[in-house]
Amino acid sequence: MALVGKQFPNLSVDAMNDMGDTFKVNVLEEAKNNNKKVILFWYPKDFTFVCPTELHAFQAAVGEFKKRNTIVIGASCDTPEVHFAWLNTAKDNGGIEGVTYPILADSNRNLSSILGILDITNEVYDEETGTVQVEGDNVTYRATYIIDEDGTVQHESINNMPLGRNVNEYLRLIDALTHVQEKGEVCPANWEEGKDAMAPNAKGTAEYLASH
């Protein structure tokens, strides 16, 4: 189910930070109450392979997101305790020591189920046990959401497990969203901050194509 153009789900989820504090985070409220954009990125598992490269890449860009009035939040289905153990593991040992943004611990999978981003295939109801059995790890794909100050989802994307994200692309998308909000123009293909945008009408498109 696509969420673009809709409000992000109103649900509080356990989270962990680098200080070892467990607390609740409601992504929708983070956006609306703080009047900030939110980038929420999900990854499959702590203590794995591609995942720490992504968490460090988002950490390296935290200052750039902050300049853009944007909060960074990570998320997986691991428990807060496992997050904290990973946060206390050195980078050169595969850990995420130095990451400072909150990481959701959706261990009951309530939010990830609503979002429909879990690796679940071939669900079968077992009559003997009365349970639903699945194939897959029941962890999240690499899903990413950009949520605006009103709590509306402006971007969502999902990568399969082996495909790491390009953090600079999310900075570009946030720049584009801010430009649309502030200028009322729309952003053409490959637009970057400082490049020409377009008036949102046929004349604007024609003038842009004529000069590019």
PDB file of C-alpha atoms in Angstrom:
ATOM      1  CA  MET A   1       0.000   0.000   0.000  1.00  0.00           C
ATOM      2  CA  ALA A   2       1.535   3.283  -1.103  1.00  0.00           C
ATOM      3  CA  LEU A   3       1.679   5.948   1.606  1.00  0.00           C
ATOM      4  CA  VAL A   4       2.782   8.892  -0.534  1.00  0.00           C
ATOM      5  CA  GLY A   5       0.347  11.754  -0.066  1.00  0.00           C
ATOM      6  CA  LYS A   6      -1.058  10.215   3.122  1.00  0.00           C
ATOM      7  CA  GLN A   7      -0.370  10.818   6.799  1.00  0.00           C
ATOM      8  CA  PHE A   8       2.324   8.620   8.291  1.00  0.00           C
ATOM      9  CA  PRO A   9       0.834   6.078  10.753  1.00  0.00           C
ATOM     10  CA  ASN A  10       0.156   7.481  14.224  1.00  0.00           C
ATOM     11  CA  LEU A  11       1.951   4.875  16.312  1.00  0.00           C
ATOM     12  CA  SER A  12       4.505   5.048  19.133  1.00  0.00           C
ATOM     13  CA  VAL A  13       7.426   2.613  18.959  1.00  0.00           C
ATOM     14  CA  ASP A  14      10.257   1.797  21.373  1.00  0.00           C
ATOM     15  CA  ALA A  15      13.561   3.415  20.475  1.00  0.00           C
ATOM     16  CA  MET A  16      17.143   3.412  21.705  1.00  0.00           C
ATOM     17  CA  ASN A  17      19.854   6.082  21.586  1.00  0.00           C
ATOM     18  CA  ASP A  18      23.615   6.093  22.093  1.00  0.00           C
ATOM     19  CA  MET A  19      23.181   6.863  25.814  1.00  0.00           C
ATOM     20  CA  GLY A  20      21.362   3.576  26.430  1.00  0.00           C
ATOM     21  CA  ASP A  21      17.989   5.203  26.979  1.00  0.00           C
ATOM     22  CA  THR A  22      14.837   3.373  25.889  1.00  0.00           C
ATOM     23  CA  PHE A  23      11.951   5.697  25.046  1.00  0.00           C
ATOM     24  CA  LYS A  24       8.926   5.966  22.778  1.00  0.00           C
ATOM     25  CA  VAL A  25       9.056   7.674  19.390  1.00  0.00           C
ATOM     26  CA  ASN A  26       6.009   8.582  17.314  1.00  0.00           C
ATOM     27  CA  VAL A  27       7.315   9.567  13.880  1.00  0.00           C
ATOM     28  CA  LEU A  28       4.144  11.473  12.973  1.00  0.00           C
ATOM     29  CA  GLU A  29       4.352  13.522  16.168  1.00  0.00           C
ATOM     30  CA  GLU A  30       8.081  14.142  15.682  1.00  0.00           C
ATOM     31  CA  ALA A  31       7.267  15.847  12.378  1.00  0.00           C
ATOM     32  CA  LYS A  32       4.163  17.767  13.410  1.00  0.00           C
ATOM     33  CA  ASN A  33       5.102  18.769  16.955  1.00  0.00           C
ATOM     34  CA  ASN A  34       8.605  19.915  15.999  1.00  0.00           C
ATOM     35  CA  ASN A  35       7.601  21.430  12.634  1.00  0.00           C
ATOM     36  CA  LYS A  36      10.390  19.452  10.987  1.00  0.00           C
ATOM     37  CA  LYS A  37      10.786  17.016   8.146  1.00  0.00           C
ATOM     38  CA  VAL A  38      11.693  13.436   9.091  1.00  0.00           C
ATOM     39  CA  ILE A  39      13.711  10.896   7.163  1.00  0.00           C
ATOM     40  CA  LEU A  40      12.974   7.412   8.480  1.00  0.00           C
ATOM     41  CA  PHE A  41      15.104   4.586   7.140  1.00  0.00           C
ATOM     42  CA  TRP A  42      14.586   0.905   7.885  1.00  0.00           C
ATOM     43  CA  TYR A  43      17.282  -1.739   7.648  1.00  0.00           C
ATOM     44  CA  PRO A  44      17.042  -5.541   8.049  1.00  0.00           C
ATOM     45  CA  LYS A  45      19.182  -6.500  11.062  1.00  0.00           C
ATOM     46  CA  ASP A  46      21.745  -5.301  13.564  1.00  0.00           C
ATOM     47  CA  PHE A  47      25.194  -6.929  13.389  1.00  0.00           C
ATOM     48  CA  THR A  48      24.962  -7.613   9.671  1.00  0.00           C
ATOM     49  CA  PHE A  49      26.859  -6.452   6.604  1.00  0.00           C
ATOM     50  CA  VAL A  50      25.434  -3.669   4.445  1.00  0.00           C
ATOM     51  CA  CYS A  51      23.488  -2.251   7.396  1.00  0.00           C
ATOM     52  CA  PRO A  52      26.354  -0.624   9.359  1.00  0.00           C
ATOM     53  CA  THR A  53      27.598   1.119   6.209  1.00  0.00           C
ATOM     54  CA  GLU A  54      24.199   2.763   5.854  1.00  0.00           C
ATOM     55  CA  LEU A  55      23.905   3.786   9.502  1.00  0.00           C
ATOM     56  CA  HIS A  56      27.343   5.398   9.380  1.00  0.00           C
ATOM     57  CA  ALA A  57      26.494   7.119   6.076  1.00  0.00           C
ATOM     58  CA  PHE A  58      23.358   8.660   7.589  1.00  0.00           C
ATOM     59  CA  GLN A  59      25.372   9.675  10.669  1.00  0.00           C
ATOM     60  CA  ALA A  60      27.951  11.408   8.476  1.00  0.00           C
ATOM     61  CA  ALA A  61      25.115  13.411   6.891  1.00  0.00           C
ATOM     62  CA  VAL A  62      23.255  14.284  10.121  1.00  0.00           C
ATOM     63  CA  GLY A  63      24.573  17.853   9.990  1.00  0.00           C
ATOM     64  CA  GLU A  64      23.357  18.281   6.413  1.00  0.00           C
ATOM     65  CA  PHE A  65      19.909  16.971   7.330  1.00  0.00           C
ATOM     66  CA  LYS A  66      19.821  19.312  10.329  1.00  0.00           C
ATOM     67  CA  LYS A  67      20.578  22.289   8.051  1.00  0.00           C
ATOM     68  CA  ARG A  68      17.506  21.221   6.095  1.00  0.00           C
ATOM     69  CA  ASN A  69      15.264  21.160   9.209  1.00  0.00           C
ATOM     70  CA  THR A  70      15.168  17.360   9.030  1.00  0.00           C
ATOM     71  CA  ILE A  71      15.296  14.737  11.783  1.00  0.00           C
ATOM     72  CA  VAL A  72      17.023  11.410  11.053  1.00  0.00           C
ATOM     73  CA  ILE A  73      15.533   8.222  12.540  1.00  0.00           C
ATOM     74  CA  GLY A  74      16.742   4.672  11.894  1.00  0.00           C
ATOM     75  CA  ALA A  75      14.636   1.557  12.439  1.00  0.00           C
ATOM     76  CA  SER A  76      14.684  -2.228  12.465  1.00  0.00           C
ATOM     77  CA  CYS A  77      12.893  -5.086  14.204  1.00  0.00           C
ATOM     78  CA  ASP A  78      15.721  -5.709  16.668  1.00  0.00           C
ATOM     79  CA  THR A  79      15.147  -5.076  20.387  1.00  0.00           C
ATOM     80  CA  PRO A  80      16.412  -1.948  22.177  1.00  0.00           C
ATOM     81  CA  GLU A  81      18.980  -4.081  24.003  1.00  0.00           C
ATOM     82  CA  VAL A  82      20.451  -5.401  20.750  1.00  0.00           C
ATOM     83  CA  HIS A  83      20.554  -1.842  19.365  1.00  0.00           C
ATOM     84  CA  PHE A  84      22.493  -0.732  22.438  1.00  0.00           C
ATOM     85  CA  ALA A  85      24.964  -3.600  22.096  1.00  0.00           C
ATOM     86  CA  TRP A  86      25.561  -2.634  18.459  1.00  0.00           C
ATOM     87  CA  LEU A  87      25.923   1.042  19.417  1.00  0.00           C
ATOM     88  CA  ASN A  88      28.677  -0.046  21.791  1.00  0.00           C
ATOM     89  CA  THR A  89      30.534  -2.034  19.136  1.00  0.00           C
ATOM     90  CA  ALA A  90      33.421  -0.238  17.445  1.00  0.00           C
ATOM     91  CA  LYS A  91      33.131   0.713  13.785  1.00  0.00           C
ATOM     92  CA  ASP A  92      36.256  -1.268  12.888  1.00  0.00           C
ATOM     93  CA  ASN A  93      34.579  -4.333  14.366  1.00  0.00           C
ATOM     94  CA  GLY A  94      31.378  -3.965  12.332  1.00  0.00           C
ATOM     95  CA  GLY A  95      29.582  -1.829  14.921  1.00  0.00           C
ATOM     96  CA  ILE A  96      27.807   1.511  14.849  1.00  0.00           C
ATOM     97  CA  GLU A  97      29.596   3.281  17.685  1.00  0.00           C
ATOM     98  CA  GLY A  98      29.282   7.022  17.077  1.00  0.00           C
ATOM     99  CA  VAL A  99      25.711   6.942  15.733  1.00  0.00           C
ATOM    100  CA  THR A 100      23.695   9.568  17.621  1.00  0.00           C
ATOM    101  CA  TYR A 101      20.212   9.582  16.069  1.00  0.00           C
ATOM    102  CA  PRO A 102      17.444   7.418  17.586  1.00  0.00           C
ATOM    103  CA  ILE A 103      16.883   3.894  16.295  1.00  0.00           C
ATOM    104  CA  LEU A 104      13.388   2.433  16.457  1.00  0.00           C
ATOM    105  CA  ALA A 105      13.116  -1.063  17.930  1.00  0.00           C
ATOM    106  CA  ASP A 106       9.964  -2.389  16.260  1.00  0.00           C
ATOM    107  CA  SER A 107      10.429  -5.846  17.779  1.00  0.00           C
ATOM    108  CA  ASN A 108       6.668  -6.510  17.860  1.00  0.00           C
ATOM    109  CA  ARG A 109       6.581  -5.499  14.175  1.00  0.00           C
ATOM    110  CA  ASN A 110       3.490  -3.348  14.649  1.00  0.00           C
ATOM    111  CA  LEU A 111       4.711  -0.399  12.573  1.00  0.00           C
ATOM    112  CA  SER A 112       6.576  -2.401   9.939  1.00  0.00           C
ATOM    113  CA  SER A 113       3.462  -4.559   9.447  1.00  0.00           C
ATOM    114  CA  ILE A 114       1.320  -1.478   8.857  1.00  0.00           C
ATOM    115  CA  LEU A 115       3.894  -0.204   6.362  1.00  0.00           C
ATOM    116  CA  GLY A 116       3.993  -3.581   4.584  1.00  0.00           C
ATOM    117  CA  ILE A 117       7.799  -3.727   4.427  1.00  0.00           C
ATOM    118  CA  LEU A 118       8.479  -7.119   6.052  1.00  0.00           C
ATOM    119  CA  ASP A 119      10.271  -9.920   4.225  1.00  0.00           C
ATOM    120  CA  ILE A 120       7.404 -12.423   4.401  1.00  0.00           C
ATOM    121  CA  THR A 121       6.519 -14.856   1.615  1.00  0.00           C
ATOM    122  CA  ASN A 122       4.284 -17.899   1.205  1.00  0.00           C
ATOM    123  CA  GLU A 123       2.079 -17.404   4.250  1.00  0.00           C
ATOM    124  CA  VAL A 124       0.355 -20.707   5.047  1.00  0.00           C
ATOM    125  CA  TYR A 125      -2.214 -21.419   7.747  1.00  0.00           C
ATOM    126  CA  ASP A 126      -1.364 -24.623   9.626  1.00  0.00           C
ATOM    127  CA  GLU A 127      -4.631 -26.150  10.789  1.00  0.00           C
ATOM    128  CA  GLU A 128      -2.973 -28.562  13.204  1.00  0.00           C
ATOM    129  CA  THR A 129      -1.273 -25.830  15.221  1.00  0.00           C
ATOM    130  CA  GLY A 130      -3.640 -22.985  14.375  1.00  0.00           C
ATOM    131  CA  THR A 131      -0.717 -20.768  13.340  1.00  0.00           C
ATOM    132  CA  VAL A 132       0.298 -18.855  10.231  1.00  0.00           C
ATOM    133  CA  GLN A 133       3.700 -20.019   9.030  1.00  0.00           C
ATOM    134  CA  VAL A 134       5.828 -17.998   6.636  1.00  0.00           C
ATOM    135  CA  GLU A 135       8.974 -18.133   4.614  1.00  0.00           C
ATOM    136  CA  GLY A 136      11.421 -15.261   4.852  1.00  0.00           C
ATOM    137  CA  ASP A 137      13.172 -13.700   7.824  1.00  0.00           C
ATOM    138  CA  ASN A 138      10.225 -11.513   8.863  1.00  0.00           C
ATOM    139  CA  VAL A 139      12.566  -8.503   8.995  1.00  0.00           C
ATOM    140  CA  THR A 140      12.284  -5.281   7.026  1.00  0.00           C
ATOM    141  CA  TYR A 141      13.542  -4.425   3.587  1.00  0.00           C
ATOM    142  CA  ARG A 142      15.557  -1.210   3.184  1.00  0.00           C
ATOM    143  CA  ALA A 143      12.528   1.099   3.184  1.00  0.00           C
ATOM    144  CA  THR A 144      12.889   4.876   3.344  1.00  0.00           C
ATOM    145  CA  TYR A 145      10.298   7.570   4.050  1.00  0.00           C
ATOM    146  CA  ILE A 146      10.474  11.350   3.826  1.00  0.00           C
ATOM    147  CA  ILE A 147       7.722  12.948   5.905  1.00  0.00           C
ATOM    148  CA  ASP A 148       6.948  16.667   5.797  1.00  0.00           C
ATOM    149  CA  GLU A 149       6.161  19.076   8.623  1.00  0.00           C
ATOM    150  CA  ASP A 150       2.455  18.206   8.420  1.00  0.00           C
ATOM    151  CA  GLY A 151       3.134  14.479   8.794  1.00  0.00           C
ATOM    152  CA  THR A 152       2.440  13.717   5.143  1.00  0.00           C
ATOM    153  CA  VAL A 153       4.632  11.140   3.372  1.00  0.00           C
ATOM    154  CA  GLN A 154       6.329  12.836   0.419  1.00  0.00           C
ATOM    155  CA  HIS A 155       8.630   9.985  -0.591  1.00  0.00           C
ATOM    156  CA  GLU A 156       8.852   6.243  -0.017  1.00  0.00           C
ATOM    157  CA  SER A 157      11.182   3.692  -1.541  1.00  0.00           C
ATOM    158  CA  ILE A 158      12.142   0.091  -0.833  1.00  0.00           C
ATOM    159  CA  ASN A 159      15.437  -1.625  -1.653  1.00  0.00           C
ATOM    160  CA  ASN A 160      15.994  -5.353  -1.402  1.00  0.00           C
ATOM    161  CA  MET A 161      18.474  -6.566   1.200  1.00  0.00           C
ATOM    162  CA  PRO A 162      21.749  -6.440  -0.817  1.00  0.00           C
ATOM    163  CA  LEU A 163      21.187  -2.926  -2.204  1.00  0.00           C
ATOM    164  CA  GLY A 164      22.579  -0.127  -0.060  1.00  0.00           C
ATOM    165  CA  ARG A 165      21.159   3.380  -0.309  1.00  0.00           C
ATOM    166  CA  ASN A 166      22.720   6.624  -1.564  1.00  0.00           C
ATOM    167  CA  VAL A 167      22.245   9.123   1.264  1.00  0.00           C
ATOM    168  CA  ASN A 168      22.961  12.062  -1.039  1.00  0.00           C
ATOM    169  CA  GLU A 169      19.825  11.230  -3.021  1.00  0.00           C
ATOM    170  CA  TYR A 170      17.686  11.805   0.079  1.00  0.00           C
ATOM    171  CA  LEU A 171      19.364  15.159   0.671  1.00  0.00           C
ATOM    172  CA  ARG A 172      18.545  16.030  -2.946  1.00  0.00           C
ATOM    173  CA  LEU A 173      14.917  14.990  -2.499  1.00  0.00           C
ATOM    174  CA  ILE A 174      14.584  17.070   0.661  1.00  0.00           C
ATOM    175  CA  ASP A 175      16.111  20.038  -1.170  1.00  0.00           C
ATOM    176  CA  ALA A 176      13.552  19.523  -3.944  1.00  0.00           C
ATOM    177  CA  LEU A 177      10.668  19.268  -1.489  1.00  0.00           C
ATOM    178  CA  THR A 178      11.793  22.460   0.259  1.00  0.00           C
ATOM    179  CA  HIS A 179      12.073  24.247  -3.088  1.00  0.00           C
ATOM    180  CA  VAL A 180       8.523  23.215  -3.996  1.00  0.00           C
ATOM    181  CA  GLN A 181       7.261  24.367  -0.597  1.00  0.00           C
ATOM    182  CA  GLU A 182       9.006  27.734  -0.714  1.00  0.00           C
ATOM    183  CA  LYS A 183       8.944  28.646  -4.423  1.00  0.00           C
ATOM    184  CA  GLY A 184       5.814  26.922  -5.707  1.00  0.00           C
ATOM    185  CA  GLU A 185       7.819  25.546  -8.632  1.00  0.00           C
ATOM    186  CA  VAL A 186       8.252  21.879  -9.539  1.00  0.00           C
ATOM    187  CA  CYS A 187      11.614  20.125  -9.882  1.00  0.00           C
ATOM    188  CA  PRO A 188      12.502  18.384 -13.157  1.00  0.00           C
ATOM    189  CA  ALA A 189      14.576  15.249 -13.643  1.00  0.00           C
ATOM    190  CA  ASN A 190      18.066  15.379 -12.147  1.00  0.00           C
ATOM    191  CA  TRP A 191      17.299  18.672 -10.399  1.00  0.00           C
ATOM    192  CA  GLU A 192      19.770  19.792  -7.726  1.00  0.00           C
ATOM    193  CA  GLU A 193      19.853  22.829  -5.448  1.00  0.00           C
ATOM    194  CA  GLY A 194      20.803  25.893  -7.492  1.00  0.00           C
ATOM    195  CA  LYS A 195      19.559  24.508 -10.808  1.00  0.00           C
ATOM    196  CA  ASP A 196      16.511  25.732 -12.711  1.00  0.00           C
ATOM    197  CA  ALA A 197      13.090  24.505 -11.686  1.00  0.00           C
ATOM    198  CA  MET A 198       9.823  24.929 -13.599  1.00  0.00           C
ATOM    199  CA  ALA A 199       6.487  26.636 -13.290  1.00  0.00           C
ATOM    200  CA  PRO A 200       3.849  23.911 -12.786  1.00  0.00           C
ATOM    201  CA  ASN A 201       2.090  24.403 -16.101  1.00  0.00           C
ATOM    202  CA  ALA A 202       2.509  23.613 -19.795  1.00  0.00           C
ATOM    203  CA  LYS A 203       4.258  26.933 -20.519  1.00  0.00           C
ATOM    204  CA  GLY A 204       6.758  26.266 -17.733  1.00  0.00           C
ATOM    205  CA  THR A 205       7.547  22.841 -19.139  1.00  0.00           C
ATOM    206  CA  ALA A 206       7.954  24.191 -22.671  1.00  0.00           C
ATOM    207  CA  GLU A 207      10.274  27.000 -21.513  1.00  0.00           C
ATOM    208  CA  TYR A 208      12.374  24.591 -19.468  1.00  0.00           C
ATOM    209  CA  LEU A 209      12.727  22.066 -22.302  1.00  0.00           C
ATOM    210  CA  ALA A 210      13.568  24.826 -24.759  1.00  0.00           C
ATOM    211  CA  SER A 211      16.529  25.952 -22.681  1.00  0.00           C
ATOM    212  CA  HIS A 212      17.840  22.620 -21.430  1.00  0.00           C
TER     213      HIS A 212
END
